Amino acid sequence: MGTETVRAQATDEVTERRREQRGWYFYDWACSVYSTSVLTVFLGPYLTSVAKHAADADGFVHPLGIPVRAGSFFAYTVSASVILSIFVMPMAGAAADRTGRKKPLLALSAYLGATATTGMFFLDGDRYLLGGLLLIVANASVAVSMVLYNSYLPQIAPPEERDAVSSRGWAFGYAAGSLMLVVNLVLYSAHDSFGVSESTAVRICLASAGVWWGAFTLVPLKRLRDRPTAAAGQAPGHGWRQLAATVRDMRGKPLTLAFLFAYLVYNDGIQTVISQASVYGSEELGLSQSTLIVAVLLVQVLAVGGALGMGRLARTYGAKRTILGSLVAWTVTLGAGYFLPAGAPVWFFVLAAGIGLVLGGSQALSRSLFSHLVPSGKEAEYFSAYEMSDRGMSWLGPLLFGLTYQLTGSYRDAIISLVAFFVIGFVLLARVPVRQAVHDAGNPVPDRI
């Protein structure tokens, strides 16, 4: 084979890889609007109002005959979706690895979630049960789809490209979330000008996220390709049995487990800051709902630059060191948040900017670093455990936040208590010899990691 032929083949391979990577980015672009517009901004308050409309004189609704305070219905529904996700994610991951057919499973989970989200347009009157069902389906679907989406990363990017590719994916997601949130806020804020009620405007915002999700999922489905795996042909287990089998297999990779445990700790802190920052802003600092929404948008916009910037830092300093640096930044940001004056939106925006700059990068680089620690052929199965650390296990932070407030009566003490997750996560991650972990997983060790 001539030199020119080899060069042409290499060029074709690079071109095809870049095309597949660009398609991969678009799934983050497609599904991130669900997390931003639906979960973070609109659905919680709206579904709670629907449940209150359906409540009895004592303020309770009765799903399946169980008395539930209307104000708790949304939180309980999210918890139910997490439980379902923990059950189906390892099963879906193992099925993807053993059949080598990730794309049909990605399509199924994505369009099931997009359809459920679009159906939220019909949440009017007292249809709180419909809202709960659609939320459970959409949340479980996005969790399963992210397992499959993340598992493509080791296949579409060689080791030296993964930090940059993962960071671009996160950046695409935050950019889409920002764009859709701006459109939604214009509609919501000026609903009278558009001739619709506030309730109808919210339902349009919810449904538009589902339409966006479904439409842009076509891009990765067109460009990503399935590959045969070493585990093809083996029968996956079911639910908890598959999860137990995955954990048993991971016990043979103790350094991979050590990283996953460190990630579980510091990501619990990240998820708690995301979920509780608005409570801190409204209850402790006395800020308005419009201020909080602008702060969410600011986080989304700056997370794009943060993800890309930290991806560049990782090329110089390695992913592990860059993540460790981000954990220091998280600690400093929370420390500054403790001293924020009440009734001062500008300083809350500064806090939101700090969160945005480290949020995308710490998540993107954690994903790319974990991809090096996954044995070939078990990407989806291992990423199901990773996704459970991301979505299913982030309960200790909210518990600590709530207990601290209960004991002290101060949201300032509650927010500063979360520093523990970043300090402990820093120590645990610093102790993981990632180069050895990559080697033990049977993967080539990058020059810089």
PDB file of C-alpha atoms in Angstrom, residues 116-225:
ATOM      1  CA  ALA A 116     -43.519  13.049  27.471  1.00  0.00           C
ATOM      2  CA  THR A 117     -42.131  16.593  27.666  1.00  0.00           C
ATOM      3  CA  THR A 118     -44.200  17.785  24.712  1.00  0.00           C
ATOM      4  CA  GLY A 119     -47.252  16.256  26.393  1.00  0.00           C
ATOM      5  CA  MET A 120     -46.802  18.653  29.310  1.00  0.00           C
ATOM      6  CA  PHE A 121     -48.732  21.168  27.216  1.00  0.00           C
ATOM      7  CA  PHE A 122     -51.864  19.390  28.432  1.00  0.00           C
ATOM      8  CA  LEU A 123     -51.172  20.021  32.145  1.00  0.00           C
ATOM      9  CA  ASP A 124     -54.027  22.387  32.787  1.00  0.00           C
ATOM     10  CA  GLY A 125     -56.759  22.367  35.397  1.00  0.00           C
ATOM     11  CA  ASP A 126     -56.162  19.742  38.076  1.00  0.00           C
ATOM     12  CA  ARG A 127     -54.219  17.173  36.013  1.00  0.00           C
ATOM     13  CA  TYR A 128     -51.449  16.767  38.549  1.00  0.00           C
ATOM     14  CA  LEU A 129     -51.352  12.967  38.101  1.00  0.00           C
ATOM     15  CA  LEU A 130     -50.703  13.376  34.384  1.00  0.00           C
ATOM     16  CA  GLY A 131     -47.947  15.842  35.224  1.00  0.00           C
ATOM     17  CA  GLY A 132     -46.361  13.417  37.672  1.00  0.00           C
ATOM     18  CA  LEU A 133     -46.469  10.566  35.158  1.00  0.00           C
ATOM     19  CA  LEU A 134     -44.976  12.668  32.363  1.00  0.00           C
ATOM     20  CA  LEU A 135     -42.221  13.940  34.669  1.00  0.00           C
ATOM     21  CA  ILE A 136     -41.287  10.397  35.739  1.00  0.00           C
ATOM     22  CA  VAL A 137     -41.146   9.200  32.129  1.00  0.00           C
ATOM     23  CA  ALA A 138     -39.173  12.238  30.905  1.00  0.00           C
ATOM     24  CA  ASN A 139     -36.679  12.184  33.784  1.00  0.00           C
ATOM     25  CA  ALA A 140     -36.000   8.459  33.502  1.00  0.00           C
ATOM     26  CA  SER A 141     -35.709   8.765  29.718  1.00  0.00           C
ATOM     27  CA  VAL A 142     -33.161  11.574  29.813  1.00  0.00           C
ATOM     28  CA  ALA A 143     -31.100   9.615  32.370  1.00  0.00           C
ATOM     29  CA  VAL A 144     -31.031   6.497  30.160  1.00  0.00           C
ATOM     30  CA  SER A 145     -30.275   8.514  27.041  1.00  0.00           C
ATOM     31  CA  MET A 146     -27.331  10.217  28.767  1.00  0.00           C
ATOM     32  CA  VAL A 147     -25.855   6.810  29.678  1.00  0.00           C
ATOM     33  CA  LEU A 148     -25.900   5.852  26.005  1.00  0.00           C
ATOM     34  CA  TYR A 149     -24.740   9.292  24.836  1.00  0.00           C
ATOM     35  CA  ASN A 150     -21.799   9.393  27.248  1.00  0.00           C
ATOM     36  CA  SER A 151     -20.743   5.864  26.320  1.00  0.00           C
ATOM     37  CA  TYR A 152     -20.005   7.029  22.764  1.00  0.00           C
ATOM     38  CA  LEU A 153     -17.198   9.306  23.989  1.00  0.00           C
ATOM     39  CA  PRO A 154     -14.428   6.653  24.166  1.00  0.00           C
ATOM     40  CA  GLN A 155     -15.438   5.430  20.715  1.00  0.00           C
ATOM     41  CA  ILE A 156     -15.533   8.719  18.840  1.00  0.00           C
ATOM     42  CA  ALA A 157     -12.501  10.443  20.386  1.00  0.00           C
ATOM     43  CA  PRO A 158      -8.967   9.105  20.885  1.00  0.00           C
ATOM     44  CA  PRO A 159      -7.489   9.674  24.358  1.00  0.00           C
ATOM     45  CA  GLU A 160      -5.756  12.939  23.477  1.00  0.00           C
ATOM     46  CA  GLU A 161      -9.012  14.496  22.189  1.00  0.00           C
ATOM     47  CA  ARG A 162     -11.491  13.492  24.896  1.00  0.00           C
ATOM     48  CA  ASP A 163     -11.140  16.477  27.215  1.00  0.00           C
ATOM     49  CA  ALA A 164     -11.781  18.887  24.343  1.00  0.00           C
ATOM     50  CA  VAL A 165     -14.617  16.819  22.848  1.00  0.00           C
ATOM     51  CA  SER A 166     -16.364  16.373  26.202  1.00  0.00           C
ATOM     52  CA  SER A 167     -15.998  20.091  26.968  1.00  0.00           C
ATOM     53  CA  ARG A 168     -17.481  21.056  23.611  1.00  0.00           C
ATOM     54  CA  GLY A 169     -20.438  18.761  24.258  1.00  0.00           C
ATOM     55  CA  TRP A 170     -21.160  20.458  27.591  1.00  0.00           C
ATOM     56  CA  ALA A 171     -20.719  23.862  25.949  1.00  0.00           C
ATOM     57  CA  PHE A 172     -23.254  22.968  23.257  1.00  0.00           C
ATOM     58  CA  GLY A 173     -25.711  21.933  25.958  1.00  0.00           C
ATOM     59  CA  TYR A 174     -25.349  25.119  27.963  1.00  0.00           C
ATOM     60  CA  ALA A 175     -25.589  27.234  24.819  1.00  0.00           C
ATOM     61  CA  ALA A 176     -28.854  25.535  23.846  1.00  0.00           C
ATOM     62  CA  GLY A 177     -30.214  25.903  27.364  1.00  0.00           C
ATOM     63  CA  SER A 178     -29.380  29.607  27.338  1.00  0.00           C
ATOM     64  CA  LEU A 179     -30.958  30.204  23.931  1.00  0.00           C
ATOM     65  CA  MET A 180     -34.195  28.397  24.749  1.00  0.00           C
ATOM     66  CA  LEU A 181     -34.399  30.012  28.177  1.00  0.00           C
ATOM     67  CA  VAL A 182     -34.191  33.473  26.611  1.00  0.00           C
ATOM     68  CA  VAL A 183     -37.011  32.607  24.197  1.00  0.00           C
ATOM     69  CA  ASN A 184     -39.101  31.109  27.020  1.00  0.00           C
ATOM     70  CA  LEU A 185     -38.578  34.105  29.281  1.00  0.00           C
ATOM     71  CA  VAL A 186     -39.641  36.506  26.540  1.00  0.00           C
ATOM     72  CA  LEU A 187     -42.857  34.542  26.046  1.00  0.00           C
ATOM     73  CA  TYR A 188     -43.473  34.153  29.767  1.00  0.00           C
ATOM     74  CA  SER A 189     -42.742  37.777  30.660  1.00  0.00           C
ATOM     75  CA  ALA A 190     -44.784  39.240  27.792  1.00  0.00           C
ATOM     76  CA  HIS A 191     -47.528  36.616  27.574  1.00  0.00           C
ATOM     77  CA  ASP A 192     -50.246  39.294  27.491  1.00  0.00           C
ATOM     78  CA  SER A 193     -48.650  40.819  24.409  1.00  0.00           C
ATOM     79  CA  PHE A 194     -48.838  37.424  22.707  1.00  0.00           C
ATOM     80  CA  GLY A 195     -52.488  37.028  23.659  1.00  0.00           C
ATOM     81  CA  VAL A 196     -52.026  34.016  25.963  1.00  0.00           C
ATOM     82  CA  SER A 197     -52.512  33.522  29.682  1.00  0.00           C
ATOM     83  CA  GLU A 198     -49.604  32.980  32.072  1.00  0.00           C
ATOM     84  CA  SER A 199     -50.598  29.329  32.445  1.00  0.00           C
ATOM     85  CA  THR A 200     -50.716  28.788  28.702  1.00  0.00           C
ATOM     86  CA  ALA A 201     -47.343  30.499  28.286  1.00  0.00           C
ATOM     87  CA  VAL A 202     -45.786  28.092  30.815  1.00  0.00           C
ATOM     88  CA  ARG A 203     -47.322  25.086  29.047  1.00  0.00           C
ATOM     89  CA  ILE A 204     -45.956  26.312  25.710  1.00  0.00           C
ATOM     90  CA  CYS A 205     -42.507  26.694  27.285  1.00  0.00           C
ATOM     91  CA  LEU A 206     -42.668  23.144  28.638  1.00  0.00           C
ATOM     92  CA  ALA A 207     -43.846  21.645  25.358  1.00  0.00           C
ATOM     93  CA  SER A 208     -41.323  23.600  23.286  1.00  0.00           C
ATOM     94  CA  ALA A 209     -38.491  21.887  25.179  1.00  0.00           C
ATOM     95  CA  GLY A 210     -39.887  18.518  24.081  1.00  0.00           C
ATOM     96  CA  VAL A 211     -40.202  19.616  20.450  1.00  0.00           C
ATOM     97  CA  TRP A 212     -36.622  20.977  20.533  1.00  0.00           C
ATOM     98  CA  TRP A 213     -35.351  17.745  22.120  1.00  0.00           C
ATOM     99  CA  GLY A 214     -36.991  15.558  19.495  1.00  0.00           C
ATOM    100  CA  ALA A 215     -36.047  17.717  16.500  1.00  0.00           C
ATOM    101  CA  PHE A 216     -32.327  18.039  17.240  1.00  0.00           C
ATOM    102  CA  THR A 217     -31.968  14.376  18.243  1.00  0.00           C
ATOM    103  CA  LEU A 218     -32.189  13.643  14.515  1.00  0.00           C
ATOM    104  CA  VAL A 219     -28.645  15.007  14.068  1.00  0.00           C
ATOM    105  CA  PRO A 220     -26.788  12.530  16.335  1.00  0.00           C
ATOM    106  CA  LEU A 221     -28.984   9.676  15.115  1.00  0.00           C
ATOM    107  CA  LYS A 222     -27.885  10.459  11.560  1.00  0.00           C
ATOM    108  CA  ARG A 223     -24.178  10.840  12.305  1.00  0.00           C
ATOM    109  CA  LEU A 224     -23.357   8.408  15.110  1.00  0.00           C
ATOM    110  CA  ARG A 225     -22.718   4.785  14.168  1.00  0.00           C
TER     111      ARG A 225
END
